[in-house]
Amino acid sequence: MAPDDRIRYRWLVGHQLAFVMWRLLRQTLEDARCVPDADMLDRAARLYDIYTLLLLYTGSCSAERYAATVRADMAAWHPALSGEWHRDHIRLPQLVRKVRTGQTTQLSAPLTKAVKLNHAVHMGVAEKLVPDGQSLLQRAGKQAGEDPTDHERDLIDAYFQVRRRPVCWEGFVAQAVRRLARVLCDIAHHGLHDGTSPPHLPPRFRQTGEALSAAGTDRLEELAHFLIRPHSRPILGRTPLGEAMSSTGNGSKTVTITPRIQRYLVAHTTPPTETQQSLIDRTAALGTAAEMRIPHEQATFLTLVARLTEARDILEVGTFTGYSTLALALGTRSGGRVTTCDISREWADVAQRAWEEAGVADRVDLRLGPASDTLRALPNGPSFDLAFIDADKPSYRDYWDELVPRMRPGGLLMADNVLYTGEAADPHATGNAQAIRSFNAHVQADTRVENVMLPIADGLTLARKCEA
C-alpha cells in the first residue's frame, strides 16, 4: 500500500473503530451511573485509553501529508467535516460528568486520568496535523457540539462509510473485531506512529502517553478478546487473556482466534511469493474493495488442497483480482486448468498480469458474464475435480446446485465466507448474512456430499461429493 493510501486507510478505519469505542463508552458510562463501583469505572477508563490509542493511530502522519491527503479529501467532501457531528461523541463528556458527580476522588481517579490523557492526546494530534490551529468545522463557521442537520449526518456517514441503524450485538462485534484485526496488522508492519514523531504532549502527560503507546497492541488485543467471548457484554471485563482456550465439557476444545493468535498462525504459514506479494499490494491499493481478496493463509490452503487432491479441472466462481485463482492454478497438476467466472472486467487486467508474472496464465480460463449463465452453459456431466465459490452471497445456493452435478465423485467443493464475520450464526440475520445462513443449511441437508465447516479466514466449507 502506498504511503498516501495508508494515511487515508488509517484515517478511515481508525475513525470507524473510534465510533465503535464511542458506543462502548456510552454504554459503559450509562452502566456506571447505575452501578458506580470501582470495576465499572476502571472499565470506562480502559475504554478511554483504547480510544486514545486510536487517536494516535489515526493521526500518525505528518502535517504535510495530512494536508495533501485527508484534509484535502474532507474539504472536498464537505467544508465543515468533523467527527464532533457524531451524536454518540457529543454525549460522552456529559456522561463522564454525571458519572463523576457524587463519586469520591479516589474512586473516579482512573477515569479522570484517562479522560485527561485523551484530551491531551486529542489536542496534541490536532496541533501536529493542523499547525494553524483552525479546523474545517471552525472555518465553516460552526462550533463543536452544535447539533448537526440530518443532511450533515448523512454526509459524514457517507464519508466514513458507516450507517446508523440498529444491529444485533453479534453483528456489531463482528464488524468491530474485523477492523481491530486490520489495525493490529497495520501496526505490526508500520508501527503505531508509522515512522513519524508522536504528538507533543504537556510534560505531565508524556510518561503516561509513552506507556500507553508501548502497550498499544496488547490493549487492542485485549479489547478484541473480550468482544468475542461468548455472551460478552458491550464493556470490558477482567478475564485474563490466558483464557483463550475453553472446554465444552464433552472432551472437545475450542480456541478463540484472537488477533495475537491469528498473527501467530500467519507467521507459521508459507509466506507469499514475490508475485503473490505484488498482487497483494496492487489489490490493497484499490482501497475498500480490497476486502474481497482472500487472505494469504487461505490462499496457501487452496494451493495445498489442489495439490493434495491432484485436481486437474478446477472451477472458480468469483475472480476479483485473481489471488484465489492464482493460488488454485499454482496447485493444479500438469496440464490442469482453472476456469474462473466473474461478472466484471474491472479488475481483470490486474488478475491477468499476476497470472502471467507467475507463469500460470496458460492454466487459467477467465469467463466474464453472470456466473449462473456460465455454469449452466457447461456440460451437464461430472467433469470437475475441485470448485471454489466466492462471489455474490445471495446466489451461493444457485451456484451450489449447478456445481454439485458437475463434480466428479470424490470431487471437492469449497465455499468462502460461510461465517460472514460471525453474523451467519445469528438466527435473526438479515441481508447477505441471512443468504449465507440459508446456504449453510442447504449444504448441511444435501445428502450428495459430506461436509465440514472450518474457521479459516471468514469461514470455509469443504464438501466432498459422495461416490456414486
Coordinates of N, CA and C in Angstrom, one line a residue, residues 217-294:
T217 N -0.6 -2.5 21.3 CA -1.0 -3.7 20.7 C -1.7 -4.6 21.7
D218 N -1.2 -4.7 22.9 CA -1.8 -5.5 24.0 C -3.2 -5.0 24.3
R219 N -3.3 -3.7 24.4 CA -4.7 -3.1 24.7 C -5.7 -3.4 23.7
L220 N -5.3 -3.3 22.4 CA -6.2 -3.6 21.3 C -6.6 -5.0 21.3
E221 N -5.6 -5.9 21.5 CA -5.9 -7.3 21.5 C -6.8 -7.7 22.7
E222 N -6.6 -7.1 23.8 CA -7.5 -7.3 24.9 C -8.9 -7.0 24.6
L223 N -9.1 -5.8 23.9 CA -10.5 -5.5 23.5 C -11.1 -6.5 22.6
A224 N -10.3 -7.0 21.6 CA -10.8 -8.0 20.7 C -11.2 -9.2 21.4
H225 N -10.3 -9.6 22.4 CA -10.6 -10.9 23.1 C -11.9 -10.8 23.9
F226 N -12.1 -9.7 24.6 CA -13.3 -9.5 25.4 C -14.6 -9.4 24.5
L227 N -14.5 -8.8 23.3 CA -15.6 -8.7 22.4 C -16.1 -10.0 21.9
I228 N -15.1 -10.9 21.6 CA -15.5 -12.2 21.0 C -15.8 -13.3 22.0
R229 N -15.7 -13.0 23.3 CA -16.0 -14.0 24.3 C -17.5 -14.3 24.2
P230 N -17.9 -15.6 24.3 CA -19.3 -16.0 24.3 C -20.1 -15.2 25.4
H231 N -21.3 -14.7 25.0 CA -22.1 -14.0 26.0 C -21.5 -12.7 26.5
S232 N -20.6 -12.1 25.7 CA -19.9 -10.9 26.1 C -20.9 -9.7 26.1
R233 N -20.7 -8.8 27.0 CA -21.5 -7.6 27.0 C -20.6 -6.4 26.5
P234 N -21.3 -5.3 26.1 CA -20.5 -4.2 25.5 C -19.7 -3.4 26.5
I235 N -18.9 -4.1 27.3 CA -18.0 -3.5 28.3 C -16.8 -4.4 28.5
L236 N -15.7 -3.9 28.9 CA -14.5 -4.7 29.2 C -14.7 -5.4 30.5
G237 N -14.2 -6.6 30.7 CA -14.2 -7.2 31.9 C -12.7 -7.5 32.4
R238 N -12.5 -8.3 33.4 CA -11.2 -8.5 33.9 C -10.7 -9.9 33.6
T239 N -11.4 -10.7 32.8 CA -10.9 -12.0 32.5 C -9.5 -12.0 31.9
P240 N -8.6 -12.8 32.4 CA -7.2 -12.8 31.9 C -7.2 -13.3 30.5
L241 N -6.2 -12.8 29.8 CA -6.0 -13.1 28.4 C -5.7 -14.6 28.2
G242 N -5.2 -15.3 29.2 CA -4.9 -16.7 29.1 C -6.1 -17.6 28.8
E243 N -7.3 -17.1 29.0 CA -8.4 -17.9 28.8 C -8.9 -17.9 27.4
A244 N -8.0 -18.0 26.5 CA -8.4 -18.0 25.1 C -8.9 -19.4 24.7
M245 N -8.5 -20.4 25.5 CA -9.0 -21.8 25.2 C -10.0 -22.2 26.2
S246 N -11.1 -22.8 25.8 CA -12.1 -23.3 26.7 C -12.5 -24.7 26.4
S247 N -13.0 -25.4 27.3 CA -13.5 -26.8 27.1 C -15.0 -26.8 27.0
T248 N -15.6 -27.5 26.1 CA -17.0 -27.6 26.0 C -17.6 -28.6 27.0
G249 N -16.8 -29.3 27.7 CA -17.3 -30.3 28.7 C -17.5 -31.7 28.1
N250 N -17.4 -31.9 26.8 CA -17.5 -33.2 26.2 C -16.2 -33.7 25.7
G251 N -15.1 -33.2 26.1 CA -13.8 -33.6 25.7 C -13.2 -32.9 24.5
S252 N -14.0 -32.0 23.9 CA -13.5 -31.2 22.7 C -13.0 -29.9 23.2
K253 N -12.2 -29.3 22.4 CA -11.6 -28.0 22.8 C -11.8 -27.0 21.7
T254 N -12.0 -25.7 22.1 CA -12.1 -24.7 21.1 C -11.1 -23.6 21.5
V255 N -10.6 -22.9 20.5 CA -9.6 -21.8 20.7 C -10.2 -20.6 20.1
T256 N -10.3 -19.5 20.9 CA -10.8 -18.2 20.4 C -9.6 -17.6 19.6
I257 N -9.8 -17.3 18.3 CA -8.8 -16.8 17.5 C -8.7 -15.3 17.7
T258 N -7.8 -14.9 18.7 CA -7.6 -13.5 18.9 C -6.6 -13.0 17.9
P259 N -6.5 -11.7 17.7 CA -5.6 -11.1 16.8 C -4.1 -11.6 17.0
R260 N -3.7 -11.8 18.2 CA -2.4 -12.3 18.5 C -2.2 -13.7 18.0
I261 N -3.2 -14.6 18.2 CA -3.1 -16.0 17.7 C -3.2 -16.0 16.2
Q262 N -4.0 -15.1 15.6 CA -4.1 -15.0 14.2 C -2.7 -14.7 13.6
R263 N -2.0 -13.7 14.2 CA -0.7 -13.4 13.7 C 0.3 -14.5 13.8
Y264 N 0.1 -15.3 14.9 CA 1.0 -16.5 15.1 C 0.7 -17.5 14.0
L265 N -0.6 -17.7 13.7 CA -0.9 -18.7 12.6 C -0.3 -18.2 11.3
V266 N -0.5 -17.0 11.0 CA 0.0 -16.5 9.7 C 1.5 -16.6 9.6
A267 N 2.2 -16.3 10.8 CA 3.7 -16.4 10.8 C 4.2 -17.8 10.6
H268 N 3.3 -18.8 10.8 CA 3.7 -20.2 10.6 C 3.1 -20.8 9.4
T269 N 2.8 -19.9 8.4 CA 2.3 -20.4 7.1 C 3.3 -20.0 6.1
T270 N 3.4 -20.8 5.0 CA 4.4 -20.5 3.9 C 4.1 -19.1 3.4
P271 N 5.1 -18.2 3.4 CA 4.9 -16.8 3.0 C 4.6 -16.6 1.6
P272 N 4.0 -15.5 1.2 CA 3.7 -15.3 -0.3 C 4.9 -15.2 -1.1
T273 N 4.8 -15.6 -2.3 CA 5.9 -15.5 -3.3 C 6.0 -14.0 -3.7
E274 N 7.0 -13.7 -4.4 CA 7.2 -12.3 -4.8 C 6.0 -11.8 -5.7
T275 N 5.6 -12.7 -6.6 CA 4.4 -12.4 -7.4 C 3.1 -12.3 -6.6
Q276 N 2.9 -13.1 -5.6 CA 1.8 -13.0 -4.8 C 1.8 -11.7 -4.0
Q277 N 2.9 -11.4 -3.4 CA 3.0 -10.2 -2.6 C 2.8 -8.9 -3.5
S278 N 3.2 -9.0 -4.7 CA 3.0 -7.9 -5.7 C 1.5 -7.7 -5.9
L279 N 0.8 -8.9 -6.1 CA -0.7 -8.8 -6.3 C -1.4 -8.4 -5.0
I280 N -0.9 -8.8 -3.9 CA -1.5 -8.3 -2.6 C -1.4 -6.8 -2.6
D281 N -0.2 -6.2 -2.9 CA 0.0 -4.8 -2.8 C -0.9 -4.0 -3.9
R282 N -1.0 -4.6 -5.1 CA -1.8 -3.9 -6.1 C -3.3 -4.0 -5.7
T283 N -3.7 -5.0 -5.1 CA -5.1 -5.1 -4.6 C -5.4 -4.2 -3.5
A284 N -4.4 -4.1 -2.6 CA -4.6 -3.2 -1.4 C -4.8 -1.7 -1.9
A285 N -4.1 -1.4 -3.0 CA -4.2 0.0 -3.5 C -5.6 0.3 -4.0
L286 N -6.5 -0.6 -4.1 CA -7.8 -0.4 -4.6 C -8.7 0.2 -3.5
G287 N -8.2 0.2 -2.3 CA -9.0 0.8 -1.2 C -9.9 -0.3 -0.6
T288 N -11.1 0.1 -0.2 CA -12.0 -0.8 0.5 C -12.4 -2.0 -0.3
A289 N -12.3 -1.9 -1.7 CA -12.6 -3.1 -2.5 C -11.7 -4.2 -2.2
A290 N -10.5 -3.9 -1.6 CA -9.5 -4.9 -1.4 C -10.0 -6.0 -0.4
E291 N -11.1 -5.7 0.4 CA -11.7 -6.6 1.3 C -12.1 -7.9 0.6
M292 N -12.3 -7.9 -0.7 CA -12.8 -9.1 -1.4 C -11.7 -10.1 -1.7
R293 N -10.4 -9.7 -1.5 CA -9.3 -10.6 -1.7 C -9.2 -11.6 -0.5
I294 N -9.1 -12.9 -0.8 CA -8.9 -13.8 0.3 C -7.6 -13.6 1.0

